[in-house]
Amino acid sequence: PRGELLAAIDEVRQLLPSELAAASTVLSDRQSVVSAGEAEAEVILARAREERTRLISRSEVAQEARRQADAMLADATESAELMRTEVEDYVDGKLANFEIVLQKTLTAVERGRSKLQGRGEGQELSGPELRGDADLADEA
């Protein structure tokens, strides 16, 4: 029926903009979280390099300084990798939810199209809003 089809179309119109906005937000959130993590990792790495250089300058503790700097660098690298993994998991979850919503929207569109196709195979649409001007002139 025409009313059901119009309701389905309205439902798709209402769902799609909000879901696209949500997807855009998720993608921008992902980028900002990744950027913040990378910036923090760079700060940690810069501190580790500075500390290593300072410690190396002292001849008595040069060997120990290298070990500590390498440990700090390894910790910073591990921390950055952990942050990256957490961000990717978060974004993957958000995109999976978005995929589900889009799939539901696609299903609603397919149902609407199927109803239209079913109506076109053997049923004529009638009513003044679906007939041409010539038909209306004949009635007048």
XYZ file of N, CA and C in Angstrom, residues 10-106:
291
model
N 9.921 7.538 4.663
C 10.160 8.510 5.743
C 11.100 7.943 6.789
N 10.938 6.652 7.091
C 11.816 6.006 8.081
C 13.272 6.032 7.605
N 13.471 5.715 6.332
C 14.826 5.723 5.767
C 15.388 7.138 5.788
N 14.579 8.128 5.447
C 15.036 9.522 5.455
C 15.445 9.969 6.853
N 14.716 9.512 7.864
C 15.028 9.914 9.233
C 16.277 9.211 9.749
N 16.458 7.951 9.411
C 17.597 7.186 9.924
C 18.914 7.591 9.265
N 18.894 7.786 7.988
C 20.132 7.975 7.247
C 20.939 9.193 7.680
N 20.398 10.399 7.792
C 21.237 11.542 8.183
C 21.860 11.374 9.562
N 21.098 10.873 10.524
C 21.663 10.740 11.865
C 22.764 9.683 11.889
N 22.592 8.616 11.119
C 23.610 7.577 11.105
C 24.866 8.052 10.371
N 24.700 8.836 9.328
C 25.859 9.395 8.638
C 26.603 10.362 9.553
N 25.867 11.142 10.313
C 26.502 12.063 11.264
C 27.236 11.272 12.336
N 26.627 10.184 12.797
C 27.282 9.341 13.807
C 28.558 8.739 13.251
N 28.521 8.281 12.009
C 29.717 7.711 11.394
C 30.806 8.766 11.256
N 30.421 9.946 10.863
C 31.386 11.035 10.735
C 32.019 11.356 12.080
N 31.202 11.358 13.125
C 31.711 11.624 14.475
C 32.688 10.536 14.896
N 32.334 9.288 14.636
C 33.216 8.173 15.004
C 34.549 8.297 14.278
N 34.498 8.606 13.000
C 35.742 8.734 12.241
C 36.579 9.916 12.719
N 35.938 11.030 13.026
C 36.708 12.173 13.518
C 37.235 11.897 14.924
N 36.434 11.197 15.750
C 36.906 10.809 17.091
C 38.114 9.895 16.969
N 38.060 8.975 16.053
C 39.166 8.045 15.856
C 40.437 8.809 15.524
N 40.316 9.753 14.595
C 41.489 10.510 14.176
C 42.049 11.331 15.327
N 41.186 11.959 16.110
C 41.683 12.778 17.212
C 42.326 11.916 18.289
N 41.757 10.729 18.556
C 42.343 9.834 19.557
C 43.690 9.306 19.064
N 43.755 8.932 17.802
C 45.020 8.448 17.234
C 46.060 9.561 17.251
N 45.656 10.767 16.860
C 46.589 11.894 16.852
C 47.096 12.203 18.253
N 46.195 12.192 19.232
C 46.609 12.449 20.615
C 47.570 11.367 21.097
N 47.280 10.129 20.761
C 48.171 9.022 21.150
C 49.529 9.140 20.500
N 49.546 9.503 19.241
C 50.824 9.666 18.546
C 51.611 10.837 19.121
N 50.921 11.927 19.429
C 51.603 13.089 20.015
C 52.190 12.731 21.372
N 51.426 12.012 22.180
C 51.925 11.596 23.492
C 53.109 10.647 23.341
N 53.035 9.761 22.378
C 54.147 8.841 22.134
C 55.400 9.612 21.713
N 55.228 10.631 20.882
C 56.370 11.442 20.450
C 57.009 12.177 21.626
N 56.170 12.686 22.530
C 56.692 13.375 23.715
C 57.488 12.396 24.575
N 56.925 11.220 24.770
C 57.605 10.199 25.576
C 58.925 9.797 24.925
N 58.901 9.618 23.605
C 60.136 9.256 22.892
C 61.171 10.373 22.970
N 60.746 11.619 22.845
C 61.681 12.743 22.929
C 62.321 12.810 24.314
N 61.501 12.598 25.343
C 62.050 12.580 26.707
C 63.051 11.440 26.880
N 62.723 10.302 26.341
C 63.614 9.151 26.453
C 64.943 9.427 25.740
N 64.876 10.037 24.569
C 66.105 10.358 23.834
C 66.950 11.394 24.574
N 66.285 12.404 25.127
C 67.009 13.427 25.894
C 67.680 12.812 27.125
N 66.936 11.959 27.785
C 67.494 11.314 28.968
C 68.676 10.430 28.597
N 68.549 9.713 27.514
C 69.649 8.851 27.066
C 70.877 9.684 26.736
N 70.701 10.793 26.029
C 71.825 11.654 25.664
C 72.505 12.224 26.908
N 71.697 12.653 27.862
C 72.245 13.216 29.096
C 73.068 12.170 29.853
N 72.513 10.990 29.940
C 73.207 9.943 30.693
C 74.474 9.456 29.983
N 74.446 9.452 28.682
C 75.621 9.009 27.928
C 76.782 9.975 28.109
N 76.456 11.252 28.300
C 77.516 12.242 28.443
C 78.376 11.988 29.687
N 77.900 11.315 30.634
C 78.686 10.963 31.817
C 79.388 9.637 31.549
N 80.678 9.688 31.529
C 81.452 8.490 31.155
C 81.291 7.340 32.141
N 81.136 7.613 33.434
C 81.036 6.560 34.432
C 79.726 5.776 34.325
N 78.679 6.455 33.900
C 77.366 5.800 33.894
C 76.826 5.581 32.479
N 77.692 5.678 31.518
C 77.251 5.577 30.126
C 76.551 4.256 29.831
N 77.100 3.178 30.292
C 76.500 1.874 30.015
C 75.121 1.745 30.669
N 75.028 2.169 31.914
C 73.748 2.119 32.608
C 72.726 3.040 31.945
N 73.204 4.170 31.499
C 72.311 5.124 30.835
C 71.718 4.525 29.571
N 72.527 3.835 28.811
C 72.027 3.201 27.588
C 70.932 2.198 27.917
N 71.146 1.406 28.946
C 70.139 0.411 29.328
C 68.839 1.080 29.765
N 68.953 2.113 30.566
C 67.749 2.803 31.031
C 67.009 3.488 29.884
N 67.770 4.129 29.020
C 67.158 4.803 27.879
C 66.475 3.790 26.959
N 67.125 2.684 26.735
C 66.524 1.643 25.896
C 65.253 1.092 26.537
N 65.289 0.938 27.862
C 64.095 0.460 28.576
C 62.960 1.476 28.463
N 63.303 2.754 28.624
C 62.285 3.798 28.494
C 61.712 3.816 27.079
N 62.587 3.675 26.107
C 62.152 3.653 24.718
C 61.256 2.451 24.461
N 61.619 1.302 25.008
C 60.800 0.096 24.840
C 59.438 0.285 25.514
N 59.438 0.867 26.722
C 58.174 1.134 27.422
C 57.300 2.097 26.620
N 57.918 3.133 26.091
C 57.169 4.121 25.313
C 56.593 3.483 24.055
N 57.380 2.664 23.396
C 56.915 1.988 22.187
C 55.766 1.042 22.514
N 55.916 0.291 23.609
C 54.858 -0.634 24.026
C 53.586 0.130 24.379
N 53.747 1.232 25.096
C 52.595 2.055 25.479
C 51.890 2.613 24.240
N 52.653 3.097 23.283
C 52.068 3.639 22.051
C 51.337 2.547 21.272
N 51.906 1.368 21.214
C 51.275 0.265 20.497
C 49.982 -0.162 21.192
N 49.999 -0.191 22.517
C 48.801 -0.531 23.275
C 47.702 0.499 23.026
N 48.072 1.763 23.038
C 47.091 2.825 22.775
C 46.520 2.684 21.367
N 47.369 2.412 20.413
C 46.929 2.261 19.031
C 45.948 1.090 18.917
N 46.255 -0.024 19.583
C 45.383 -1.195 19.543
C 44.028 -0.878 20.166
N 44.034 -0.177 21.302
C 42.781 0.180 21.963
C 41.940 1.108 21.087
N 42.576 2.048 20.440
C 41.861 2.978 19.563
C 41.268 2.221 18.384
N 42.030 1.332 17.797
C 41.522 0.572 16.656
C 40.351 -0.319 17.068
N 40.422 -0.919 18.249
C 39.310 -1.746 18.743
C 38.060 -0.894 18.958
N 38.243 0.293 19.533
C 37.129 1.199 19.773
C 36.467 1.598 18.449
N 37.276 2.002 17.495
C 36.746 2.426 16.198
C 36.081 1.252 15.488
N 36.670 0.070 15.575
C 36.083 -1.106 14.947
C 34.706 -1.399 15.531
N 34.562 -1.273 16.838
C 33.266 -1.488 17.471
C 32.237 -0.476 16.996
N 32.637 0.783 16.933
C 31.716 1.822 16.479
C 31.314 1.594 15.018
N 32.282 1.236 14.184
C 31.972 0.983 12.773
C 31.089 -0.256 12.619
N 31.278 -1.260 13.467
C 30.430 -2.455 13.415
C 28.987 -2.077 13.748
N 28.799 -1.242 14.758
C 27.443 -0.779 15.096
C 26.847 0.014 13.941
N 27.634 0.853 13.348
C 27.171 1.644 12.213
C 26.799 0.733 11.046
N 27.574 -0.311 10.827
C 27.294 -1.277 9.761
C 25.935 -1.939 9.992
N 25.635 -2.286 11.234
C 24.353 -2.915 11.562
C 23.205 -1.963 11.238
N 23.352 -0.699 11.628
C 22.302 0.285 11.354
C 22.119 0.475 9.859
N 23.217 0.551 9.147
C 23.119 0.702 7.689
C 22.468 -0.527 7.056
N 22.769 -1.713 7.576
C 22.173 -2.935 7.043
C 20.662 -2.922 7.270
N 20.227 -2.465 8.451
C 18.796 -2.366 8.730
C 18.142 -1.366 7.770
N 18.835 -0.255 7.536
C 18.313 0.741 6.608
C 18.206 0.169 5.203
N 19.225 -0.557 4.784
C 19.225 -1.187 3.464
C 18.085 -2.191 3.358
